[in-house]
Short mmCIF file of C-alpha atoms in Angstrom, two decimals:
data_model
loop_
_atom_site.label_atom_id
_atom_site.label_comp_id
_atom_site.label_asym_id
_atom_site.label_seq_id
_atom_site.Cartn_x
_atom_site.Cartn_y
_atom_site.Cartn_z
CA UNK A 1 -5.85 -47.37 -3.89
CA UNK A 2 -10.09 -46.31 -2.97
CA UNK A 3 -10.17 -45.46 1.06
CA UNK A 4 -6.31 -46.15 2.32
CA UNK A 5 -5.91 -44.42 5.55
CA UNK A 6 -3.74 -42.91 8.17
CA UNK A 7 -3.49 -41.54 11.43
CA UNK A 8 -0.37 -39.60 12.31
CA UNK A 9 -0.92 -39.00 16.63
CA UNK A 10 1.36 -38.07 18.66
CA UNK A 11 3.78 -38.40 22.07
CA UNK A 12 2.49 -34.35 22.43
CA UNK A 13 0.50 -31.58 21.54
CA UNK A 14 2.43 -29.67 19.08
CA UNK A 15 5.02 -32.56 18.65
CA UNK A 16 4.33 -31.36 14.46
CA UNK A 17 0.95 -33.58 13.97
CA UNK A 18 -0.58 -30.67 12.38
CA UNK A 19 2.74 -30.31 9.40
CA UNK A 20 3.43 -34.37 9.42
CA UNK A 21 -0.22 -34.59 7.95
CA UNK A 22 0.03 -31.71 5.30
CA UNK A 23 3.91 -32.48 4.48
CA UNK A 24 2.28 -36.38 3.78
CA UNK A 25 -0.87 -34.78 1.86
CA UNK A 26 1.08 -32.89 -0.60
CA UNK A 27 3.50 -35.39 -1.21
CA UNK A 28 0.94 -38.10 -1.90
CA UNK A 29 -0.66 -35.54 -4.14
CA UNK A 30 2.00 -34.99 -5.83
CA UNK A 31 1.99 -38.64 -6.55
CA UNK A 32 -1.50 -38.88 -7.87
CA UNK A 33 -3.12 -39.22 -5.23
CA UNK A 34 -6.70 -38.04 -4.06
CA UNK A 35 -6.04 -37.23 -0.72
CA UNK A 36 -8.22 -35.14 1.56
CA UNK A 37 -6.88 -34.67 4.98
CA UNK A 38 -9.36 -35.13 8.37
CA UNK A 39 -9.49 -34.44 12.65
CA UNK A 40 -12.26 -35.95 13.60
CA UNK A 41 -12.33 -33.46 17.28
CA UNK A 42 -9.33 -30.03 16.93
CA UNK A 43 -8.98 -27.02 20.43
CA UNK A 44 -8.05 -23.88 17.96
CA UNK A 45 -9.02 -20.73 17.50
CA UNK A 46 -7.66 -20.78 14.83
CA UNK A 47 -10.59 -21.19 12.45
CA UNK A 48 -11.55 -20.91 9.21
CA UNK A 49 -14.95 -20.44 7.65
CA UNK A 50 -15.12 -23.11 4.09
CA UNK A 51 -17.22 -21.44 0.35
CA UNK A 52 -20.14 -23.70 2.00
CA UNK A 53 -19.90 -21.89 5.19
CA UNK A 54 -18.99 -23.54 7.86
CA UNK A 55 -16.28 -23.23 10.16
CA UNK A 56 -13.66 -25.68 10.78
CA UNK A 57 -10.06 -25.24 11.82
CA UNK A 58 -7.06 -23.65 10.54
CA UNK A 59 -4.68 -26.57 9.64
CA UNK A 60 -7.15 -28.55 8.47
CA UNK A 61 -7.71 -25.56 5.81
CA UNK A 62 -4.27 -25.75 5.60
CA UNK A 63 -3.78 -29.39 4.92
CA UNK A 64 -6.67 -29.08 2.45
CA UNK A 65 -4.47 -27.01 0.51
CA UNK A 66 -0.61 -29.43 1.01
CA UNK A 67 -3.81 -32.15 -0.43
CA UNK A 68 -5.04 -28.94 -3.38
CA UNK A 69 -8.74 -29.22 -2.71
CA UNK A 70 -11.46 -27.66 -1.04
CA UNK A 71 -11.79 -27.90 2.13
CA UNK A 72 -14.90 -28.29 3.92
CA UNK A 73 -16.77 -29.77 8.00
CA UNK A 74 -16.55 -33.25 6.37
CA UNK A 75 -12.41 -32.58 7.49
CA UNK A 76 -12.80 -31.26 10.91
CA UNK A 77 -15.81 -32.86 12.51
CA UNK A 78 -16.15 -31.08 15.23
CA UNK A 79 -13.88 -28.15 16.56
CA UNK A 80 -14.12 -26.84 20.62
CA UNK A 81 -12.82 -22.84 20.13
CA UNK A 82 -12.41 -22.63 24.30
CA UNK A 83 -13.46 -19.50 25.65
CA UNK A 84 -12.06 -20.24 29.39
CA UNK A 85 -9.89 -22.40 30.58
CA UNK A 86 -12.71 -24.80 31.72
CA UNK A 87 -15.41 -23.94 28.79
CA UNK A 88 -15.38 -24.24 25.09
CA UNK A 89 -18.14 -23.33 22.55
CA UNK A 90 -18.71 -26.47 20.90
CA UNK A 91 -18.58 -26.21 16.64
CA UNK A 92 -20.52 -29.47 15.27
CA UNK A 93 -20.68 -29.32 11.18
CA UNK A 94 -18.94 -26.65 10.86
CA UNK A 95 -21.78 -24.17 12.72
CA UNK A 96 -22.13 -23.44 17.05
CA UNK A 97 -24.17 -25.97 18.39
CA UNK A 98 -23.84 -24.70 22.38
CA UNK A 99 -21.46 -23.42 25.55
CA UNK A 100 -19.41 -26.79 27.26
CA UNK A 101 -17.39 -27.42 30.70
CA UNK A 102 -14.75 -29.89 30.71
CA UNK A 103 -16.71 -32.20 31.76
CA UNK A 104 -19.33 -31.26 30.63
CA UNK A 105 -18.38 -32.63 27.69
CA UNK A 106 -15.64 -35.23 28.21
CA UNK A 107 -18.79 -37.12 30.67
CA UNK A 108 -20.72 -37.94 27.91
CA UNK A 109 -21.39 -34.91 24.64
CA UNK A 110 -18.71 -36.80 23.37
CA UNK A 111 -20.08 -39.84 23.18
CA UNK A 112 -22.60 -38.46 21.00
CA UNK A 113 -19.97 -36.76 18.70
CA UNK A 114 -18.29 -40.12 17.50
CA UNK A 115 -21.23 -41.45 14.81
CA UNK A 116 -20.94 -38.25 13.19
CA UNK A 117 -16.92 -38.28 13.20
CA UNK A 118 -17.16 -41.37 12.03
CA UNK A 119 -19.37 -40.50 9.63
CA UNK A 120 -17.87 -37.73 7.94
CA UNK A 121 -13.87 -40.24 8.04
CA UNK A 122 -15.84 -42.35 6.13
CA UNK A 123 -17.73 -40.42 3.49
CA UNK A 124 -13.79 -38.95 2.83
CA UNK A 125 -12.80 -43.16 2.60
CA UNK A 126 -15.64 -43.57 0.13
CA UNK A 127 -14.82 -40.65 -1.65
CA UNK A 128 -10.76 -40.73 -1.81
CA UNK A 129 -7.95 -42.74 -2.24
CA UNK A 130 -6.43 -42.24 0.64
CA UNK A 131 -7.81 -39.83 4.00
CA UNK A 132 -4.36 -38.94 6.10
CA UNK A 133 -6.07 -38.51 10.02
CA UNK A 134 -4.52 -36.10 12.66
CA UNK A 135 -5.10 -36.48 16.15
CA UNK A 136 -4.96 -34.52 18.68
CA UNK A 137 -2.32 -33.54 21.98
CA UNK A 138 -1.66 -37.23 23.29
CA UNK A 139 -2.40 -40.85 22.16
CA UNK A 140 -1.65 -41.90 25.65
CA UNK A 141 -4.08 -39.77 27.95
CA UNK A 142 -5.03 -42.55 30.07
CA UNK A 143 -8.26 -40.56 31.65
CA UNK A 144 -9.58 -39.54 28.58
CA UNK A 145 -9.87 -43.16 26.40
CA UNK A 146 -13.44 -44.22 27.00
CA UNK A 147 -14.50 -40.40 25.19
CA UNK A 148 -11.31 -40.84 23.00
CA UNK A 149 -13.56 -39.99 19.23
CA UNK A 150 -10.26 -38.21 17.47
CA UNK A 151 -6.77 -40.25 18.12
CA UNK A 152 -7.02 -44.45 18.71
CA UNK A 153 -10.81 -44.80 19.31
CA UNK A 154 -11.55 -43.01 15.41
CA UNK A 155 -8.04 -45.10 14.59
CA UNK A 156 -10.35 -48.44 16.02
CA UNK A 157 -13.42 -48.30 14.45
CA UNK A 158 -11.52 -47.07 10.99
CA UNK A 159 -9.13 -50.47 11.73
CA UNK A 160 -6.20 -46.87 10.47
CA UNK A 161 -2.73 -47.65 10.89
CA UNK A 162 -1.22 -45.10 13.22
CA UNK A 163 2.75 -43.12 13.20
CA UNK A 164 3.81 -41.27 15.60
CA UNK A 165 6.03 -38.72 15.69
CA UNK A 166 7.79 -36.86 19.10
CA UNK A 167 9.27 -33.92 18.78
CA UNK A 168 12.71 -34.48 19.69
CA UNK A 169 14.15 -30.68 19.69
CA UNK A 170 11.99 -31.02 23.47
CA UNK A 171 13.94 -34.21 24.18
CA UNK A 172 13.23 -37.25 26.31
CA UNK A 173 11.66 -38.62 22.29
CA UNK A 174 12.98 -42.59 22.58
CA UNK A 175 10.97 -41.90 26.15
CA UNK A 176 8.10 -40.96 24.87
CA UNK A 177 7.77 -43.42 21.73
CA UNK A 178 8.05 -45.81 24.14
CA UNK A 179 6.00 -44.65 26.80
CA UNK A 180 2.93 -44.12 24.57
CA UNK A 181 3.12 -47.06 22.71
CA UNK A 182 3.66 -48.56 26.49
CA UNK A 183 0.69 -46.93 27.78
CA UNK A 184 -2.04 -48.28 24.97
CA UNK A 185 -4.25 -51.82 25.63
CA UNK A 186 -3.42 -54.21 23.36
CA UNK A 187 -6.05 -53.23 20.72
CA UNK A 188 -5.10 -49.85 20.36
CA UNK A 189 -1.18 -51.23 19.92
CA UNK A 190 -1.63 -53.67 17.52
CA UNK A 191 -2.60 -50.47 15.33
CA UNK A 192 0.67 -49.00 16.17
CA UNK A 193 2.85 -49.46 12.73
CA UNK A 194 5.07 -47.58 14.24
CA UNK A 195 7.81 -43.64 15.19
CA UNK A 196 8.17 -41.02 12.98
CA UNK A 197 11.15 -38.44 14.78
CA UNK A 198 10.75 -34.17 13.75
CA UNK A 199 13.13 -31.97 14.13
CA UNK A 200 16.46 -33.82 14.73
CA UNK A 201 19.59 -31.38 14.61
CA UNK A 202 22.78 -32.77 13.58
CA UNK A 203 23.89 -36.47 12.17
CA UNK A 204 21.15 -38.89 11.42
CA UNK A 205 24.33 -41.65 12.45
CA UNK A 206 24.74 -40.35 16.40
CA UNK A 207 20.88 -41.11 16.37
CA UNK A 208 20.22 -44.79 14.13
CA UNK A 209 21.59 -46.72 16.82
CA UNK A 210 19.03 -45.44 19.96
CA UNK A 211 16.57 -46.12 16.60
CA UNK A 212 17.75 -50.01 16.40
CA UNK A 213 17.72 -49.41 20.55
CA UNK A 214 13.73 -48.53 20.60
CA UNK A 215 13.01 -50.76 17.57
CA UNK A 216 13.63 -54.48 20.28
CA UNK A 217 11.96 -52.66 22.69
CA UNK A 218 9.02 -52.37 20.82
CA UNK A 219 8.84 -54.27 17.92
CA UNK A 220 8.22 -51.25 15.63
CA UNK A 221 10.34 -49.20 13.53
CA UNK A 222 11.26 -45.66 12.85
CA UNK A 223 9.25 -43.96 9.78
CA UNK A 224 11.75 -40.76 8.73
CA UNK A 225 13.88 -38.64 10.91
CA UNK A 226 13.03 -35.07 9.67
CA UNK A 227 15.66 -32.18 10.01
CA UNK A 228 14.64 -29.23 11.54
CA UNK A 229 13.33 -26.54 9.17
CA UNK A 230 13.34 -22.63 10.27
CA UNK A 231 11.29 -20.24 8.20
CA UNK A 232 7.65 -22.48 7.90
CA UNK A 233 6.18 -20.05 8.84
CA UNK A 234 2.69 -22.96 8.61
CA UNK A 235 -0.73 -21.73 10.38
CA UNK A 236 -0.77 -22.45 14.06
CA UNK A 237 -3.19 -24.50 15.86
CA UNK A 238 -3.86 -23.61 19.07
CA UNK A 239 -3.69 -19.87 20.37
CA UNK A 240 -2.84 -20.87 24.00
CA UNK A 241 -0.41 -22.70 24.69
CA UNK A 242 1.92 -20.30 24.60
CA UNK A 243 1.93 -17.07 25.60
CA UNK A 244 3.46 -15.32 22.21
CA UNK A 245 5.04 -12.47 24.48
CA UNK A 246 8.41 -11.09 22.12
CA UNK A 247 7.11 -13.95 19.52
CA UNK A 248 8.34 -12.95 16.40
CA UNK A 249 7.11 -13.76 13.50
CA UNK A 250 9.84 -15.31 10.56
CA UNK A 251 9.75 -13.51 7.64
CA UNK A 252 11.01 -14.05 3.31
CA UNK A 253 15.08 -13.84 3.78
CA UNK A 254 15.35 -10.16 1.79
CA UNK A 255 16.33 -6.94 2.52
CA UNK A 256 13.25 -4.29 2.68
CA UNK A 257 13.37 -2.54 -0.87
CA UNK A 258 13.22 1.48 0.96
CA UNK A 259 15.36 2.68 3.02
CA UNK A 260 13.60 2.09 6.18
CA UNK A 261 11.87 -1.40 7.62
CA UNK A 262 8.53 -1.30 9.70
CA UNK A 263 8.02 -2.31 12.82
CA UNK A 264 4.47 -4.25 13.37
CA UNK A 265 3.19 -5.00 16.96
CA UNK A 266 0.48 -7.16 17.78
CA UNK A 267 -1.14 -6.90 20.91
CA UNK A 268 -1.13 -10.64 22.17
CA UNK A 269 -4.83 -9.95 24.09
CA UNK A 270 -6.35 -12.49 26.07
CA UNK A 271 -7.99 -15.83 23.91
CA UNK A 272 -6.60 -14.95 20.56
CA UNK A 273 -8.31 -16.12 17.62
CA UNK A 274 -6.87 -16.35 13.79
CA UNK A 275 -3.35 -14.70 15.29
CA UNK A 276 -2.85 -16.47 12.12
CA UNK A 277 -3.85 -13.26 9.62
CA UNK A 278 -0.57 -11.00 10.37
CA UNK A 279 1.72 -13.87 8.61
CA UNK A 280 0.47 -12.04 5.39
CA UNK A 281 2.21 -8.78 6.84
CA UNK A 282 4.77 -10.69 7.94
CA UNK A 283 5.70 -12.59 4.95
CA UNK A 284 6.24 -8.17 3.45
CA UNK A 285 9.96 -8.37 3.20
CA UNK A 286 11.11 -5.86 5.49
CA UNK A 287 8.28 -5.88 7.93
CA UNK A 288 9.19 -6.73 11.94
CA UNK A 289 6.33 -8.48 13.40
CA UNK A 290 6.12 -9.07 16.66
CA UNK A 291 3.55 -9.60 19.69
CA UNK A 292 3.67 -7.67 22.58
CA UNK A 293 1.56 -7.40 26.42
CA UNK A 294 3.40 -4.22 27.26
CA UNK A 295 2.41 -0.16 26.60
CA UNK A 296 5.70 0.83 26.25
CA UNK A 297 6.34 -1.92 23.32
CA UNK A 298 3.86 0.21 21.03
CA UNK A 299 6.74 3.19 21.32
CA UNK A 300 8.44 1.98 18.35
CA UNK A 301 6.23 0.48 16.39
CA UNK A 302 5.13 1.59 12.82
CA UNK A 303 1.03 0.08 13.78
CA UNK A 304 -0.31 -2.32 16.22
CA UNK A 305 -2.64 -3.74 14.93
CA UNK A 306 -5.35 -5.63 17.75
CA UNK A 307 -6.50 -8.92 16.95
CA UNK A 308 -9.47 -10.89 16.88
CA UNK A 309 -9.99 -12.55 19.92
CA UNK A 310 -12.48 -15.26 21.93
CA UNK A 311 -13.34 -13.09 24.42
CA UNK A 312 -13.60 -9.14 23.36
CA UNK A 313 -14.50 -7.56 26.65
CA UNK A 314 -12.27 -10.41 28.80
CA UNK A 315 -9.25 -8.36 25.62
CA UNK A 316 -10.54 -5.11 26.81
CA UNK A 317 -10.01 -5.25 30.70
CA UNK A 318 -6.57 -6.97 29.96
CA UNK A 319 -5.71 -3.58 27.54
CA UNK A 320 -7.30 -1.37 30.76
CA UNK A 321 -5.34 -3.33 33.47
CA UNK A 322 -2.15 -3.06 31.50
CA UNK A 323 -1.64 -0.08 29.87
CA UNK A 324 -2.33 -0.48 26.71
CA UNK A 325 -5.45 0.93 25.97
CA UNK A 326 -4.38 4.36 27.08
CA UNK A 327 -1.36 4.31 25.09
CA UNK A 328 -4.23 3.12 22.29
CA UNK A 329 -5.46 6.06 22.86
CA UNK A 330 -2.44 7.81 22.65
CA UNK A 331 -1.66 6.78 18.78
CA UNK A 332 -4.73 7.97 17.86
CA UNK A 333 -4.87 10.87 18.75
CA UNK A 334 -1.14 11.22 18.02
CA UNK A 335 -2.10 10.44 13.78
CA UNK A 336 0.03 6.80 14.24
CA UNK A 337 -1.94 3.87 12.69
CA UNK A 338 -3.96 1.12 14.66
CA UNK A 339 -4.86 -1.78 12.96
CA UNK A 340 -8.32 -3.62 14.53
CA UNK A 341 -9.78 -7.26 13.33
CA UNK A 342 -12.44 -8.76 14.46
CA UNK A 343 -12.74 -8.73 18.09
CA UNK A 344 -10.29 -5.61 17.92
CA UNK A 345 -11.94 -4.04 16.15
CA UNK A 346 -14.87 -4.55 17.79
CA UNK A 347 -12.50 -3.45 20.71
CA UNK A 348 -11.86 0.79 18.89
CA UNK A 349 -15.34 1.09 18.88
CA UNK A 350 -17.59 2.88 21.69
CA UNK A 351 -19.91 0.70 22.90
CA UNK A 352 -19.66 -3.44 23.03
CA UNK A 353 -23.56 -4.64 24.39
CA UNK A 354 -23.00 -8.57 25.71
CA UNK A 355 -25.07 -10.97 26.33
CA UNK A 356 -23.97 -13.79 24.28
CA UNK A 357 -20.14 -14.42 24.92
CA UNK A 358 -19.21 -12.45 28.45
CA UNK A 359 -23.12 -11.64 29.50
CA UNK A 360 -21.90 -8.14 30.60
CA UNK A 361 -24.08 -6.39 29.43
CA UNK A 362 -23.46 -2.79 28.08
CA UNK A 363 -19.48 -2.25 28.46
CA UNK A 364 -17.66 1.31 26.98
CA UNK A 365 -15.04 0.49 24.07
CA UNK A 366 -11.63 2.80 23.05
CA UNK A 367 -13.68 5.51 21.61
CA UNK A 368 -11.63 5.00 18.50
CA UNK A 369 -14.09 4.68 15.90
CA UNK A 370 -17.09 5.22 16.06
CA UNK A 371 -18.83 2.43 16.90
CA UNK A 372 -21.76 0.37 18.09
CA UNK A 373 -21.44 -3.74 18.14
CA UNK A 374 -24.06 -5.74 19.75
CA UNK A 375 -24.02 -9.33 20.47
CA UNK A 376 -25.82 -11.77 18.61
CA UNK A 377 -26.69 -15.15 19.48
CA UNK A 378 -25.96 -16.58 16.10
CA UNK A 379 -22.12 -16.78 14.55
CA UNK A 380 -21.75 -14.75 11.54
CA UNK A 381 -20.32 -17.00 9.06
CA UNK A 382 -19.44 -16.19 5.98
CA UNK A 383 -16.32 -15.53 2.82
CA UNK A 384 -17.15 -11.65 2.06
CA UNK A 385 -15.63 -10.00 -1.08
CA UNK A 386 -15.07 -6.18 -1.84
CA UNK A 387 -12.28 -3.76 -2.70
CA UNK A 388 -10.49 -0.82 0.17
CA UNK A 389 -7.55 0.97 -1.54
CA UNK A 390 -8.78 1.14 -4.88
CA UNK A 391 -7.89 -2.95 -4.42
CA UNK A 392 -9.74 -6.48 -5.07
CA UNK A 393 -9.92 -7.93 -0.71
CA UNK A 394 -11.25 -11.23 -0.17
CA UNK A 395 -11.09 -12.20 3.45
CA UNK A 396 -14.00 -14.09 6.06
CA UNK A 397 -16.22 -13.85 9.06
CA UNK A 398 -16.38 -15.75 11.80
CA UNK A 399 -18.28 -13.72 14.80
CA UNK A 400 -21.49 -12.75 16.57
CA UNK A 401 -20.60 -9.21 16.97
CA UNK A 402 -22.92 -6.95 15.15
CA UNK A 403 -21.38 -3.49 14.17
CA UNK A 404 -23.28 -0.54 13.54
CA UNK A 405 -20.97 1.12 11.36
CA UNK A 406 -22.47 5.49 12.85
CA UNK A 407 -19.06 7.28 11.12
CA UNK A 408 -15.84 7.64 9.48
CA UNK A 409 -14.88 6.52 6.29
CA UNK A 410 -16.02 3.37 4.92
CA UNK A 411 -13.35 0.73 4.62
CA UNK A 412 -14.19 -2.79 3.82
CA UNK A 413 -17.51 -3.72 6.63
CA UNK A 414 -15.38 -1.56 9.12
CA UNK A 415 -14.79 1.72 9.04
CA UNK A 416 -11.52 4.06 9.49
CA UNK A 417 -11.48 7.22 11.11
CA UNK A 418 -7.65 9.51 10.18
CA UNK A 419 -4.72 6.54 11.48
CA UNK A 420 -7.17 3.84 13.05
CA UNK A 421 -9.23 1.14 10.62
CA UNK A 422 -10.97 -1.61 11.89
CA UNK A 423 -12.90 -4.07 10.31
CA UNK A 424 -14.31 -8.21 11.26
CA UNK A 425 -12.32 -9.49 8.09
CA UNK A 426 -10.41 -11.40 9.32
CA UNK A 427 -8.14 -12.47 6.19
CA UNK A 428 -7.87 -9.62 4.41
CA UNK A 429 -3.80 -8.83 4.23
CA UNK A 430 -3.50 -12.37 2.30
CA UNK A 431 -4.61 -9.86 -0.46
CA UNK A 432 -1.24 -9.48 -2.69
CA UNK A 433 -2.46 -5.83 -4.24
CA UNK A 434 -4.54 -4.49 -0.68
CA UNK A 435 -1.95 -5.81 1.62
CA UNK A 436 0.51 -3.18 -0.49
CA UNK A 437 -1.70 -0.31 -0.63
CA UNK A 438 -2.42 -0.68 2.96
CA UNK A 439 1.14 -0.90 4.48
CA UNK A 440 2.22 2.52 1.70
CA UNK A 441 -0.65 4.18 3.61
CA UNK A 442 1.00 2.12 7.04
CA UNK A 443 4.21 3.82 6.02
CA UNK A 444 2.78 6.96 5.30
CA UNK A 445 1.28 8.11 8.87
CA UNK A 446 4.34 6.50 9.97
CA UNK A 447 6.29 8.47 8.62
CA UNK A 448 9.05 6.09 7.14
CA UNK A 449 10.04 4.97 4.47
CA UNK A 450 9.56 1.89 3.64
CA UNK A 451 8.14 0.59 0.28
CA UNK A 452 6.68 -2.86 -0.01
CA UNK A 453 8.01 -5.21 -2.70
CA UNK A 454 6.02 -5.14 -5.22
CA UNK A 455 6.60 -8.82 -5.98
CA UNK A 456 5.56 -10.25 -3.57
CA UNK A 457 2.49 -13.28 -2.59
CA UNK A 458 1.32 -14.24 -0.43
CA UNK A 459 -0.72 -17.17 -1.58
CA UNK A 460 3.09 -18.32 -3.90
CA UNK A 461 5.34 -18.41 -0.59
CA UNK A 462 1.63 -20.81 0.91
CA UNK A 463 2.77 -23.49 -2.10
CA UNK A 464 6.40 -22.42 -1.68
CA UNK A 465 6.06 -23.21 2.01
CA UNK A 466 4.01 -26.99 1.93
CA UNK A 467 6.19 -28.73 -1.04
CA UNK A 468 8.63 -27.45 1.74
CA UNK A 469 6.89 -29.90 3.94
CA UNK A 470 5.92 -32.39 1.05
CA UNK A 471 9.82 -31.85 0.63
CA UNK A 472 10.50 -33.39 4.56
CA UNK A 473 8.66 -36.60 3.83
CA UNK A 474 9.49 -36.99 -0.05
CA UNK A 475 13.31 -36.91 0.66
CA UNK A 476 13.68 -37.84 4.34
CA UNK A 477 11.48 -40.58 5.30
CA UNK A 478 10.08 -44.02 3.33
CA UNK A 479 7.70 -43.38 1.85
CA UNK A 480 7.24 -46.28 0.72
CA UNK A 481 7.13 -47.94 3.91
CA UNK A 482 4.49 -45.45 4.91
CA UNK A 483 2.92 -45.94 0.91
CA UNK A 484 2.37 -49.80 2.20
CA UNK A 485 0.48 -48.46 5.71
CA UNK A 486 -1.64 -46.03 4.26
CA UNK A 487 -2.73 -49.15 1.26
CA UNK A 488 -2.02 -52.13 4.14
CA UNK A 489 -3.51 -50.87 7.21
CA UNK A 490 -0.89 -51.51 10.14
CA UNK A 491 0.95 -55.19 10.07
CA UNK A 492 0.10 -57.67 11.93
CA UNK A 493 1.88 -59.77 15.44
CA UNK A 494 3.32 -56.77 16.24
CA UNK A 495 4.57 -57.34 19.58
CA UNK A 496 2.50 -56.10 22.86
CA UNK A 497 4.04 -53.81 25.76
CA UNK A 498 3.42 -54.44 28.91
CA UNK A 499 2.77 -53.11 31.29
CA UNK A 500 -0.54 -52.22 29.00
CA UNK A 501 -3.15 -50.01 29.28
CA UNK A 502 -5.43 -50.38 33.23
#
């Protein structure tokens, strides 16, 4: 089956394209199919560094893990990292190539990227038995169809069959399926093979009459109804999608090992990036992680995390405006734990010199760590390995800021002063031994009788989550029909649903 393929599109953003793509990848690899994920263009602040030093969307790295292959830049050739509502950094084949406004990108640059995107897909199809592609947003964004390189544009060019995913938990899924199809041109519609319902709660027999009517209206079948699954905790793609204030990261259902729980508050800074760093904390029994934006919400926290951000200077201003900067300073003076990661680490330092990201020049940091940061035009992309707290640590780096550490105790590539830690390393808390050692230190400093579980494996938990996605596809989708689509393409003679694209 060399070169088979499928595009997983969605009626909306966050319909479930990423997890469905991962689930299909995991199901296929369990059938002995050599499979790879692909997303031509991704917009996300959650990214990952491959072993060759390329930056790609974290969702594609997760999908590669689901497929049991090493992630590469081929799997996400274009990554857009928003810096504001109107502009993004463009990352091509894992390296930043400039900053563009939305108008500039959709006005011409996007089409220039079509050939390299298509070339990446064709290279993957020449290497793997199947490539499962993920779309972006909705394929029915008719204002963007002319320059589309990720939805029907890539499907048409590569002759990929398309399955459209809809989130029924939001309501209106039948109208979404019908409207998405009816707004596509006849040529695009000929590739839309059918639909996949996501996040269904209840008795599926009550849904079946609607699915039959949808088939009668569109001539297209529904390939499965996936039930709502709690606690998947799979990497999210877009940190800008919703306000995260008060959001609690789901943890494993297990009681704390010690007498106390440990409360972690994550400052929901603007342009927050790689907030998935705290998922490893949330995986620990007895650790409660939530996102906050008020100083009073730090009072009962045992650990405060200042996470990564695409706008360190903007995040600093936000921390000061909200009163969080003063609350962090009080915590440091009282010896209460604070951890800064990447942009958060930079914000905890003494001074930032930024002529690259914000172009704000010299800006005072919070002064909690003896660190000075200068933003360089070149982005640091690395997969470092080191040791801290007597344990081996692996991480990844994605930053323009170059830190000069002027004192304190060495901590990974950053430093520690009292109960304040800072590092550029994302993903360090996924190293189990280090995470346990770090949480023990936090518990002592916070005066909590918390004990990390001795056997929590973040990697094993992630594998279990990916297997659950594979199970959802295997148990609730028509896998025989999906496999035929992947091998043979969209069926001939799919009817046109008027009115079609103008």
